[in-house]
Coordinates of C-alpha atoms and ligand atoms in Angstrom, one line a residue:
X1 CA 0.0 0.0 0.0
X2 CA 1.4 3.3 -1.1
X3 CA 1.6 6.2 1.8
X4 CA -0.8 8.2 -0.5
X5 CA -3.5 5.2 0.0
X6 CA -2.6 4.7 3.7
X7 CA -3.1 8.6 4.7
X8 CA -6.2 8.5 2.4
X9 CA -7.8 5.6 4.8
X10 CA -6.8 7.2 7.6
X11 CA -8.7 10.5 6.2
X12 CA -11.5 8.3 5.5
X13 CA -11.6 7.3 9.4
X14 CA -11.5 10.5 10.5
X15 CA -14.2 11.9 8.7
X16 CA -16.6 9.3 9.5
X17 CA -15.8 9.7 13.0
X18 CA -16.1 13.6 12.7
X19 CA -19.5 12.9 11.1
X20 CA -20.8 10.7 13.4
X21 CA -20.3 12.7 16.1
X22 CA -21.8 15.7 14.6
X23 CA -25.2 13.5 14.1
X24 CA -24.7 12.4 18.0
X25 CA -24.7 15.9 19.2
X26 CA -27.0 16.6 16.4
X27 CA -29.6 14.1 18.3
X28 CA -28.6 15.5 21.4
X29 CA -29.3 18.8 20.3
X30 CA -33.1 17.9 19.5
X31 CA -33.5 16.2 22.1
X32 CA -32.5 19.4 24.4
X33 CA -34.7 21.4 22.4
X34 CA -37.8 19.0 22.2
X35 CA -37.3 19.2 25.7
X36 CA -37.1 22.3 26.4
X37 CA -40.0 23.3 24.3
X38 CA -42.3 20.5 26.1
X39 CA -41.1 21.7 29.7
X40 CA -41.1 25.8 28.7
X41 CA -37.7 25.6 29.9
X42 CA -35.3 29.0 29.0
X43 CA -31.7 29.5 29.1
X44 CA -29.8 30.9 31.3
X45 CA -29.5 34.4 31.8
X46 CA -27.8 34.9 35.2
X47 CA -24.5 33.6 34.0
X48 CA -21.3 34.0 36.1
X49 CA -18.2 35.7 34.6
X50 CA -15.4 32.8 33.4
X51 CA -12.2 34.2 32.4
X52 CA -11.3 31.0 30.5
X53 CA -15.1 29.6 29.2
X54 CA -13.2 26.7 27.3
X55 CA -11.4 24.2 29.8
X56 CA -11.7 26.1 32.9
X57 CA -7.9 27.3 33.6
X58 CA -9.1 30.5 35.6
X59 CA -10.7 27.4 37.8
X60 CA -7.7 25.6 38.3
X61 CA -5.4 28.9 38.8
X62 CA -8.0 29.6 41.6
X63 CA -8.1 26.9 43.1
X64 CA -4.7 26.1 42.9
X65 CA -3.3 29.7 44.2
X66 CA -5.8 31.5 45.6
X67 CA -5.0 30.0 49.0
X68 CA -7.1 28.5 51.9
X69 CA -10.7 28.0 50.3
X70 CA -12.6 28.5 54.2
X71 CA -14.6 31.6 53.7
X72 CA -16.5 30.3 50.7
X73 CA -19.6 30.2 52.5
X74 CA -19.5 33.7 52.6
X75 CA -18.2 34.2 49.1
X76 CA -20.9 32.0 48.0
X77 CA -23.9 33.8 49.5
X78 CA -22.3 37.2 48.0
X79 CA -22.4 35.7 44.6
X80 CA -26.2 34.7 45.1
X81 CA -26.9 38.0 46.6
X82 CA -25.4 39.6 43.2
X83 CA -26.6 37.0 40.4
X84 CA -29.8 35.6 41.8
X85 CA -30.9 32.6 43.5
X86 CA -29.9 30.4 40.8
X87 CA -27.1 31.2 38.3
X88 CA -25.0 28.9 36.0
X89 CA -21.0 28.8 35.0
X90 CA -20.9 27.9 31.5
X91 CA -17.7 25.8 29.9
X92 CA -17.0 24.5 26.8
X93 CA -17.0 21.3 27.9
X94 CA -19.1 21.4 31.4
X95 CA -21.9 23.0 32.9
X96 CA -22.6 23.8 36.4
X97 CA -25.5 24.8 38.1
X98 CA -25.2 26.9 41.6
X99 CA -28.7 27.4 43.1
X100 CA -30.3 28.4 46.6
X101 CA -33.7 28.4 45.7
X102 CA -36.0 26.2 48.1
X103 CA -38.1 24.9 44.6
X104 CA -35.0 23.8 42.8
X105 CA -33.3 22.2 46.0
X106 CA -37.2 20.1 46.6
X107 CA -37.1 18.6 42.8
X108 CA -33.3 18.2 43.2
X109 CA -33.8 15.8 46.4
X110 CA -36.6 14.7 46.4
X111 CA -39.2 15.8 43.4
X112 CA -36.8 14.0 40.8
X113 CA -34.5 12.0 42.9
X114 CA -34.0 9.3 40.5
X115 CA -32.7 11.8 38.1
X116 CA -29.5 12.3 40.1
X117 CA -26.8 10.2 41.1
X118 CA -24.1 11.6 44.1
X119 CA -21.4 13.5 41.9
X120 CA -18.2 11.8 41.3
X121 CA -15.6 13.7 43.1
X122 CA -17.6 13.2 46.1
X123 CA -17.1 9.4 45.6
X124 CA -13.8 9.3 45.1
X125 CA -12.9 11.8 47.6
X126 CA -15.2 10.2 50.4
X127 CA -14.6 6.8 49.1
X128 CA -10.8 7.0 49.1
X129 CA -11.2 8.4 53.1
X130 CA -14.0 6.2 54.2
X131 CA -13.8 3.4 51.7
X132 CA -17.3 3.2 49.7
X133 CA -20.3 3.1 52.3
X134 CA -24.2 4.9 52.7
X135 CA -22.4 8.7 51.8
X136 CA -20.6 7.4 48.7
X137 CA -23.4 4.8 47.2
X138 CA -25.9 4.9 44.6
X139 CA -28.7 3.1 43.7
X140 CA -29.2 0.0 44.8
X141 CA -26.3 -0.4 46.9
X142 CA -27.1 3.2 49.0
X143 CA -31.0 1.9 49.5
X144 CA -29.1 -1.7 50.8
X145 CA -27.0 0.1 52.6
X146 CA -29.8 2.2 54.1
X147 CA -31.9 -0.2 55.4
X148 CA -29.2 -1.7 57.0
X149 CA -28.5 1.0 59.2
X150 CA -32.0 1.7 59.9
X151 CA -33.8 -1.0 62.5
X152 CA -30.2 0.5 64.9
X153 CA -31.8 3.9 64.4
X154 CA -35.3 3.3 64.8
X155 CA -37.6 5.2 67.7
X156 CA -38.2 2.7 70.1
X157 CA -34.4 2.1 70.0
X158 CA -34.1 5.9 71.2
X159 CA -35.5 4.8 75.2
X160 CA -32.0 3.2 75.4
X161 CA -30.3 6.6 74.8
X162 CA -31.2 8.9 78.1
X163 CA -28.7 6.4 80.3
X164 CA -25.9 6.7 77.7
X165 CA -26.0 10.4 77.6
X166 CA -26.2 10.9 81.2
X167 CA -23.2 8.8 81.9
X168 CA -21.1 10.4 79.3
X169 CA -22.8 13.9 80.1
X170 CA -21.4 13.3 84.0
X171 CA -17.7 12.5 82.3
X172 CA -17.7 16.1 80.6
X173 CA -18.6 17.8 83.9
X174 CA -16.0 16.2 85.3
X175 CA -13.3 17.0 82.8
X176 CA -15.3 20.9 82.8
X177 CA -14.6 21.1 86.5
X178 CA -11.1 19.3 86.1
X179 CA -10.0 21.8 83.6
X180 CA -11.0 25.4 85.3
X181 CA -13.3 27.8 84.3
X182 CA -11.6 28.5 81.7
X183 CA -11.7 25.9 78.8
X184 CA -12.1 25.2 74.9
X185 CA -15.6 23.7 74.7
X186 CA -15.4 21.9 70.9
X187 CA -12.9 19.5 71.3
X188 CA -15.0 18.1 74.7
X189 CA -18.0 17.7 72.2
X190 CA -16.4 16.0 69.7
X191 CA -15.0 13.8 72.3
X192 CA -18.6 13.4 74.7
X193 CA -20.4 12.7 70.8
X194 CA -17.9 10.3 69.8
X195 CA -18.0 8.3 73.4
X196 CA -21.8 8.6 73.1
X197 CA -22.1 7.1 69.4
X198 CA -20.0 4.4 70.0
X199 CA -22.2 3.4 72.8
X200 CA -25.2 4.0 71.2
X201 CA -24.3 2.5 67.8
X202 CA -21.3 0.2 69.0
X203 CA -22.3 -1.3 72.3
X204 CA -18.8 -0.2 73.8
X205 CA -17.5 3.5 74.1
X206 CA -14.5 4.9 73.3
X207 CA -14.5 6.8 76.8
X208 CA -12.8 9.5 75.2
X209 CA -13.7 11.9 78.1
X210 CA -12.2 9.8 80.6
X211 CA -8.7 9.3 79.1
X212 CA -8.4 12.1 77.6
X213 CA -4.7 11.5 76.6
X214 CA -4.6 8.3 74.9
X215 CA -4.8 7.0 71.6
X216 CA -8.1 8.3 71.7
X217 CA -7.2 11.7 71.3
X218 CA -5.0 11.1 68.7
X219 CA -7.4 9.7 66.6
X220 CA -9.8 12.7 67.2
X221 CA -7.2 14.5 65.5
X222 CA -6.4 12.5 62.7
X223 CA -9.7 12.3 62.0
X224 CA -10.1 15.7 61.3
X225 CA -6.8 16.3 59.6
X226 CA -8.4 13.1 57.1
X227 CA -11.4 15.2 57.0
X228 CA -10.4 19.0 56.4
X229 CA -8.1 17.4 53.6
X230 CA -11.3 15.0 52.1
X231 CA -13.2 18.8 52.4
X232 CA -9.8 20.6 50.1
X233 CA -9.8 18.0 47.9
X234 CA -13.4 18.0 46.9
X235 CA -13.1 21.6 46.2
X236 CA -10.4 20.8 43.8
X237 CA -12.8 18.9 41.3
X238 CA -10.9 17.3 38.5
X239 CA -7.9 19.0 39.7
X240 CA -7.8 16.8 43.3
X241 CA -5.1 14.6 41.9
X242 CA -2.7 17.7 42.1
X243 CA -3.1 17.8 45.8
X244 CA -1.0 15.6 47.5
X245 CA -0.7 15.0 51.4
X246 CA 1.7 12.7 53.6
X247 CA 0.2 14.1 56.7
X248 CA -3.2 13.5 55.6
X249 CA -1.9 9.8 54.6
X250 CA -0.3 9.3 57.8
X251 CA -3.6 10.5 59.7
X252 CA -5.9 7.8 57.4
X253 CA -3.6 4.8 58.3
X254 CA -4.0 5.8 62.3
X255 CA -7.6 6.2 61.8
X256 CA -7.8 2.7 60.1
X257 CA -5.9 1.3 62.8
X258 CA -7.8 2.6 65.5
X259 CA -10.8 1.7 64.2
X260 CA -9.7 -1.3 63.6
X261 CA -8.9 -2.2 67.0
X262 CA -12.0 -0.8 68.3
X263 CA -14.2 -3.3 66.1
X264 CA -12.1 -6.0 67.4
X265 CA -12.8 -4.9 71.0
X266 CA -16.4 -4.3 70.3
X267 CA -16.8 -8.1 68.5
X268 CA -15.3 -9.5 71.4
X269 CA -17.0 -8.3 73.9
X270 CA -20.4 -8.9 71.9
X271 CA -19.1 -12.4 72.3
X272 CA -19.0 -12.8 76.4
X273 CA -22.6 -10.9 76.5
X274 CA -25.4 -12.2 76.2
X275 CA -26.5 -10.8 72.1
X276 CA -30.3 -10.9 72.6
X277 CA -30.4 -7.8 75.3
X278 CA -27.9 -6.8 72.9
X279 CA -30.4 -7.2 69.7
X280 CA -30.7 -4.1 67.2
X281 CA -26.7 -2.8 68.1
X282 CA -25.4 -0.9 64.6
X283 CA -22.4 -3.3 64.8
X284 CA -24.2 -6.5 65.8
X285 CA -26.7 -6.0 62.5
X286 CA -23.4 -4.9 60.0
X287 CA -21.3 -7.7 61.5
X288 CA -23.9 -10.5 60.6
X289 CA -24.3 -9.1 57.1
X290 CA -20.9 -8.1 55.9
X291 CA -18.2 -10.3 56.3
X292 CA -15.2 -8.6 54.6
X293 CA -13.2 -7.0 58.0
X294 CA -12.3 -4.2 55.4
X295 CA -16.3 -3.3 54.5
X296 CA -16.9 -3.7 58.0
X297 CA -14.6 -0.6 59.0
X298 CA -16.3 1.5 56.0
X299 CA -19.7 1.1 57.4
X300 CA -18.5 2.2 61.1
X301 CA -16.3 4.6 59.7
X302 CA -19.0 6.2 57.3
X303 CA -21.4 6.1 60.3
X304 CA -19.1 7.9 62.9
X305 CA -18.8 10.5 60.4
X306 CA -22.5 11.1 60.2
X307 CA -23.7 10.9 63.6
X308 CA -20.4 12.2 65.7
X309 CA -19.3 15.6 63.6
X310 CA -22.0 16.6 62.9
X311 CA -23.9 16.8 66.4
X312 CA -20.6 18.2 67.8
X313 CA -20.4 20.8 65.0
X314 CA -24.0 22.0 65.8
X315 CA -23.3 21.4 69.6
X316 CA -19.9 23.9 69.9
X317 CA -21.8 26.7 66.9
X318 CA -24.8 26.6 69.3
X319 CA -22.4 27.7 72.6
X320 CA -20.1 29.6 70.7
X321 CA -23.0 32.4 69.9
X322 CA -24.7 31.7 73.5
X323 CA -21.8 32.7 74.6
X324 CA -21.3 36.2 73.4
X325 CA -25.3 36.7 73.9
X326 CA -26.4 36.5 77.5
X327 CA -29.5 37.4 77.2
X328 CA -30.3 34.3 75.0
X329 CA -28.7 32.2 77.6
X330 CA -30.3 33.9 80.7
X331 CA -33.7 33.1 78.7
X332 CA -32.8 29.7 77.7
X333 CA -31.8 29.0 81.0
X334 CA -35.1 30.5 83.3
X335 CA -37.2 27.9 80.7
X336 CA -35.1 24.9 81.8
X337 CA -34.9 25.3 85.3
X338 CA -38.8 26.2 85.3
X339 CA -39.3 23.1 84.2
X340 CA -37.3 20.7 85.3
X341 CA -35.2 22.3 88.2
X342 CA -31.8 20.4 87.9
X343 CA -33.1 17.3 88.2
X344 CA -32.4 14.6 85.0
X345 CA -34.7 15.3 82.2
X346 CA -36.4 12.8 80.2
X347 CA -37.4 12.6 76.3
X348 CA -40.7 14.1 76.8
X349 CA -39.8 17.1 78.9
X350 CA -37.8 18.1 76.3
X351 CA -39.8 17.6 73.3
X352 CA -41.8 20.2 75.4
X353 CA -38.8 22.9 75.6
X354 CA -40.2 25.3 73.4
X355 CA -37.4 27.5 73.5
X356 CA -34.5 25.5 73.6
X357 CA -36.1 23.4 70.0
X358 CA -36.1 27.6 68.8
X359 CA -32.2 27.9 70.1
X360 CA -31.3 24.9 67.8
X361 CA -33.2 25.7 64.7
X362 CA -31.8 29.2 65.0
X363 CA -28.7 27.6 65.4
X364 CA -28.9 24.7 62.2
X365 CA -30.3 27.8 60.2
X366 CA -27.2 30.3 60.8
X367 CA -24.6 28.0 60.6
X368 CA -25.7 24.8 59.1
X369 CA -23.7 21.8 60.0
X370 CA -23.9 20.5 55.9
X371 CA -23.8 24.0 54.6
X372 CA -23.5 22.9 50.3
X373 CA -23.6 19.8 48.5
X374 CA -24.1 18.7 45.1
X375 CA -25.7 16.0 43.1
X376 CA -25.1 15.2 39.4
X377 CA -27.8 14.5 37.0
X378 CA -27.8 11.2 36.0
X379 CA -29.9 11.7 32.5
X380 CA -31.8 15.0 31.4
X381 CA -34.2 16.9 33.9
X382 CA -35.2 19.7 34.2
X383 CA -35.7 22.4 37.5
X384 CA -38.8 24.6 37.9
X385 CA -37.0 27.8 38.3
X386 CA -33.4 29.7 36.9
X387 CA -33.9 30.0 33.3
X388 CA -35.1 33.1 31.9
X389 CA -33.8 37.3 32.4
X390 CA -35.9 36.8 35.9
X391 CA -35.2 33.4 36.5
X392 CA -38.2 32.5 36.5
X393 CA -38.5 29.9 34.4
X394 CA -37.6 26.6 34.3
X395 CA -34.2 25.4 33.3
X396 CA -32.6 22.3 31.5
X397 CA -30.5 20.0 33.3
X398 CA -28.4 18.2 31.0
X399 CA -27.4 14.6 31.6
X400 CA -23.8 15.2 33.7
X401 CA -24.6 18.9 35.1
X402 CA -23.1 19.7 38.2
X403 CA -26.1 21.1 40.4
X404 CA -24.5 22.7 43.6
X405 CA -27.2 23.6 46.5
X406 CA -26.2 26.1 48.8
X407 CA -28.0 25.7 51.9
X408 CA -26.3 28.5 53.9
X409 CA -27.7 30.9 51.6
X410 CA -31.1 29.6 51.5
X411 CA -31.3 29.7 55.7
X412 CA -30.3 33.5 55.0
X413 CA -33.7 34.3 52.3
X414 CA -34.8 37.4 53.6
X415 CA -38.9 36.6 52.0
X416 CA -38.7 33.8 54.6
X417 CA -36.6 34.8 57.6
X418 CA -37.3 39.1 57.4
X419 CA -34.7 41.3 57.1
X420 CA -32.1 40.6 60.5
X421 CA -31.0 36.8 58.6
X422 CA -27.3 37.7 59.7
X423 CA -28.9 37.7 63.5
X424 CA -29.1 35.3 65.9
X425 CA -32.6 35.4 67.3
X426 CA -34.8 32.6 68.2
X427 CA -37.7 34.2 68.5
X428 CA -38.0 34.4 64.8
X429 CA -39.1 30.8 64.8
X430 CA -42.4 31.9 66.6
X431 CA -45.0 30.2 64.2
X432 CA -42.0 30.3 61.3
X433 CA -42.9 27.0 59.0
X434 CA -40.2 27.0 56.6
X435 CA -41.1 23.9 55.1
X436 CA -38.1 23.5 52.3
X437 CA -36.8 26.7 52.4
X438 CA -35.0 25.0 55.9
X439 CA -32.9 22.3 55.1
X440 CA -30.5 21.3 58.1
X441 CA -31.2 17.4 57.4
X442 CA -31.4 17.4 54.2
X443 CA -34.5 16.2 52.3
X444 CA -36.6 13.4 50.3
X445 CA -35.1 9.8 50.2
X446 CA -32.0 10.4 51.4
X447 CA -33.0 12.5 54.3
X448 CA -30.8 12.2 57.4
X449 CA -31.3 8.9 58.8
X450 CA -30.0 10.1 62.6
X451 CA -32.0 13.1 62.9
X452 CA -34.3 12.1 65.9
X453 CA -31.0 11.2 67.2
X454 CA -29.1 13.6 66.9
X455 CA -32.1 16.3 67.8
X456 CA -32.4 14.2 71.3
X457 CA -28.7 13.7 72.1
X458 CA -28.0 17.8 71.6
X459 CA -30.7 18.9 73.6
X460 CA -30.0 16.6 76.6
X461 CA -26.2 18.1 76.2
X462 CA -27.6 21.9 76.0
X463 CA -30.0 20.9 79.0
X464 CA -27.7 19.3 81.1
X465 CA -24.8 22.6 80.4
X466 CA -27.1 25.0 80.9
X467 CA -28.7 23.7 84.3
X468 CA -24.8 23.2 85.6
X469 CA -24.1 26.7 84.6
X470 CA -25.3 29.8 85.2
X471 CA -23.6 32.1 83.0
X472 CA -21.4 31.9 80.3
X473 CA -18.9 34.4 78.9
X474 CA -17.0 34.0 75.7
X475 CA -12.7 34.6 76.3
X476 CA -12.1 35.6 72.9
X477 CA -13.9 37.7 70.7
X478 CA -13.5 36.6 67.2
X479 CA -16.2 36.6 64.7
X480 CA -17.5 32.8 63.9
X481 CA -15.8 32.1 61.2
X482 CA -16.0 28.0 59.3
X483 CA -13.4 25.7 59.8
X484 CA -13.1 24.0 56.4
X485 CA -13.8 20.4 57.0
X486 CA -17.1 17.6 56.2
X487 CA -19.1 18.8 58.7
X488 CA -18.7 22.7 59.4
X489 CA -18.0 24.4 63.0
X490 CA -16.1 27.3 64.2
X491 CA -12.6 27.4 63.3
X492 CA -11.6 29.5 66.5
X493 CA -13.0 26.9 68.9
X494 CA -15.3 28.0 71.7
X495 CA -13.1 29.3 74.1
X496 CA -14.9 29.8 77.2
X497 CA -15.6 30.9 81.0
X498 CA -18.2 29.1 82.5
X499 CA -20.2 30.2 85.9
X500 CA -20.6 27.4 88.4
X501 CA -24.8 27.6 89.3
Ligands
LIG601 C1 -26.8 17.8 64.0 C2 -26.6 16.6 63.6 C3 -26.8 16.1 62.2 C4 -26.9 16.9 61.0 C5 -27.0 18.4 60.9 C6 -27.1 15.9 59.9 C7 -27.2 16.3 58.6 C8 -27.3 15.4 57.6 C9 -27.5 15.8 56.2 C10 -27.6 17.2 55.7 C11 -27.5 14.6 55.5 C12 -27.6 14.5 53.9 C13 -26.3 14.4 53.3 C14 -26.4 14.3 51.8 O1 -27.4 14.2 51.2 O2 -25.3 14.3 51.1 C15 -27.3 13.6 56.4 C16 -27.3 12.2 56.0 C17 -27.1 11.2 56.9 N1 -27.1 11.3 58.3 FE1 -27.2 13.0 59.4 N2 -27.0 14.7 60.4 C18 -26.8 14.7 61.8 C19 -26.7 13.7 62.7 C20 -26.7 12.4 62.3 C21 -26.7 11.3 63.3 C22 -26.6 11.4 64.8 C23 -26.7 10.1 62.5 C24 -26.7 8.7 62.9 C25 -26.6 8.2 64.0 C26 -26.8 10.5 61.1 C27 -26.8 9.6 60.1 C28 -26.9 10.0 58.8 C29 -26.8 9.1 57.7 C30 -26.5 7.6 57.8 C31 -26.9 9.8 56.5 C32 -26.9 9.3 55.0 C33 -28.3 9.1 54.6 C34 -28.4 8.6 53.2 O3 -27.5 9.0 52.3 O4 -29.3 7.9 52.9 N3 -26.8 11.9 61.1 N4 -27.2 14.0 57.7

């Protein structure tokens, strides 16, 4: 074959390849628009400015340079205060979609779940920290995965959780009274949340409270070292694999190994005890339906994540504004003692603590624990509103969009929450029904699992400080400010003097 004929086949291959995929995105095209038409969708109009609208470099140089990314929440809400509640960033070869509008955020979870998948750099970034488990799974696996944690989580399972927290709530006044008046509140929640999950979920705590020096505390931090870097790298996007971490490494292999251990204590003694008082124990249902030691330290792993961050991020948020507003205290505090004196409350009192459940919301609304997250669509939708000059109208969601829900920014719409949204007042929630414009839990099928949990556990904890205490008064004076991690909380700490009742 002469060269002439070989480069002339080779032409040939490339133009039927350059042909068929002009009739692929030709079909794609009409579908759009057939779409579009049917569903009265409109473009875009609130656009934001890309300096590079082809591959994304400005992205990348961003990300890359422009330093610690903490503050975006913030950032964020200024960009939806200036381009409207939903706006999109436009790129040759990907489109994202940043919304804060309750509508968009009901289809996106629950309206058309089955249109969305979780996005991919959340799966490998999670995955590769907690190994693939209930926050990295789709489909079939997730709903498996689901109602296996379930029956441990279920109500009448709750009426074993007042003796756990008292007995762990006794081990932080101790270390509060060992420690001075003086004292760093956040890492005793993290550790009182931790030794309470475990319990709860485990059967065996990790006492955290009570050796507060050990291997324990080590893996405290490493955890969070795993999880600040898991938060960086999903920022990153496609440009994670830059990032690269020894410390963080270092950190995941301690983690592993103390959870490890910890299963191997907790299967043990599940062995000398007797398993039917035991029945409906998180680890006792995993352990008899996964057998691979490795899977079995992804479920605990991805559960401690859920249920022990999170309630100690609301927990130390919650104190860290009480204490710079003693007159919210003082309130909270004539309520408790009205009603229960200082005497151990049960489940029902507090159900009936009107202003404490207001203290919390207030709380979850101004500094939500899960302030963003994302989903990818996993064929074309469509959402009710953002397309349009007003954004009124609904918008196309093609098939591997990027749709990023800020939260934050939604707990701060002034049509729902009046004017003072920056404040920190509980009286707004004085017959305030948000309904989905309030979305500390998240929403539709894959709602938080551990809310009634982790609604119970913090107001026993608030109930229990603010009985003990009369007054608290904050020893710095720092704005609140995020620290950058999977579940959010102050990055100051909650440094603290607290009054002895
Ligand atoms: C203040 C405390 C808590 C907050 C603010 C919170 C918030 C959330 C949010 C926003 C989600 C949805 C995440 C997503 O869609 O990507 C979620 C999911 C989840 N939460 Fe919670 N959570 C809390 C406590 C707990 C506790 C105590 C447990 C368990 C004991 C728990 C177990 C879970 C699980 C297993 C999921 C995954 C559900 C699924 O994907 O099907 N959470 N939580």
């Amino acid at each position: 074959m002469s060269v002439f004929q070989m480069y002339g086949r080779w032409l040939d291959i490339i133009v039927i390849l350059f042909v068929f995929l002009c009739a692929k995105a030709s079909i794609r095209y009409v579908c759009y628009w057939r779409m579009m038409r049917q569903q009265g969708c409109q473009p875009s109009c609130k656009k934001a400015f890309v300096r590079d609208p082809f591959i994304g470099l400005d992205f990348a140089y961003d990300r890359l340079f422009q330093g610690s990314p903490a503050r975006n929440l913030k950032g964020s809400f200024d960009m939806y205060k200036r381009l409207g509640a939903t706006y999109t960033v436009n790129r040759l070869t990907t489109q994202t979609i940043y919304t804060c509008d309750a509508a968009n955020i009901k289809r996106l979870l629950a309206t058309s779940f089955d249109d969305y998948k979780l996005p991919a750099v959340r799966v490998c970034v999670m995955g590769d920290l907690l190994g693939p488990g209930i926050f990295t799974l789709n489909g079939h696996s997730w709903s498996n995965a689901r109602s296996l944690l379930r029956p441990a989580l279920r109500k009448e399972r709750l009426c074993g959780l007042p003796n756990i927290l008292e007995s762990h709530m006794q081990s932080m006044l101790r270390q509060i009274s060992f420690k001075g008046s003086s004292l760093d509140l956040q890492p005793l929640f993290f550790s009182l949340t931790m030794d309470i999950a475990t319990e709860f979920l485990m059967g065996y705590s990790t006492n955290m409270l009570e050796n507060p020096d050990g291997s324990a505390q080590q893996f405290v931090d490493d955890y969070m070292v795993c999880s600040t870097e898991a938060a960086r790298k999903m920022t990153l996007g496609p440009l994670r694999f830059l990032r690269s971490n020894s410390a963080a490494k270092q950190s995941k292999t301690r983690v592993f190994k103390y959870i490890d251990s910890y299963i191997d204590e907790c299967l043990k003694r599940m062995e000398t005890r007797n398993l039917a008082v035991e029945h409906g124990n998180l680890l006792q249902e995993l352990s008899s339906a996964i057998e691979d030691r490795q899977m079995l330290r992804d479920q605990v792993l991805h559960i401690l994540l859920a249920s022990r961050d999170t309630t100690a991020s609301l927990l130390s948020n919650l104190f860290f504004v009480l204490a710079r507003m003693p007159e919210v205290y003082a309130k909270l505090r004539r309520e408790i003692v009205a009603a229960m004196g200082d005497s151990v409350p049960d489940f029902s009192q507090l159900r009936e603590l009107q202003y404490l459940r207001w203290c919390i919301n207030e709380s979850l609304r101004l500094h939500p624990v899960i302030p963003s997250n994302a989903r990818e669509a996993a064929q074309d939708t469509v959402l009710p509103v953002g397309g349009g000059p007003d954004g009124d109208s609904p918008l196309l969601v093609r098939r591997g969009t990027i749709v990023l829900y800020h939260v934050y920014s939604m707990h701060r719409d002034p049509a729902v929450y009046g004017n003072d949204v920056e404040e920190f007042r509980p009286e707004r929630w004085d017959g305030l029904r948000p309904g989905w414009a309030f979305l500390p839990f998240s929403g539709g099928p894959r709602v938080c699992i551990g809310q009634q949990m982790a609604l119970m556990e913090s107001y026993y904890i608030v109930v229990r400080l603010v009985q003990a205490f009369e007054r608290l008064e904050p020893t710095d004076y720092k704005p609140w400010s995020e620290l950058f991690a999977l579940a959010t909380t102050c990055e100051n700490g909650v440094h603290v003097k607290m009054h002895k009742a």
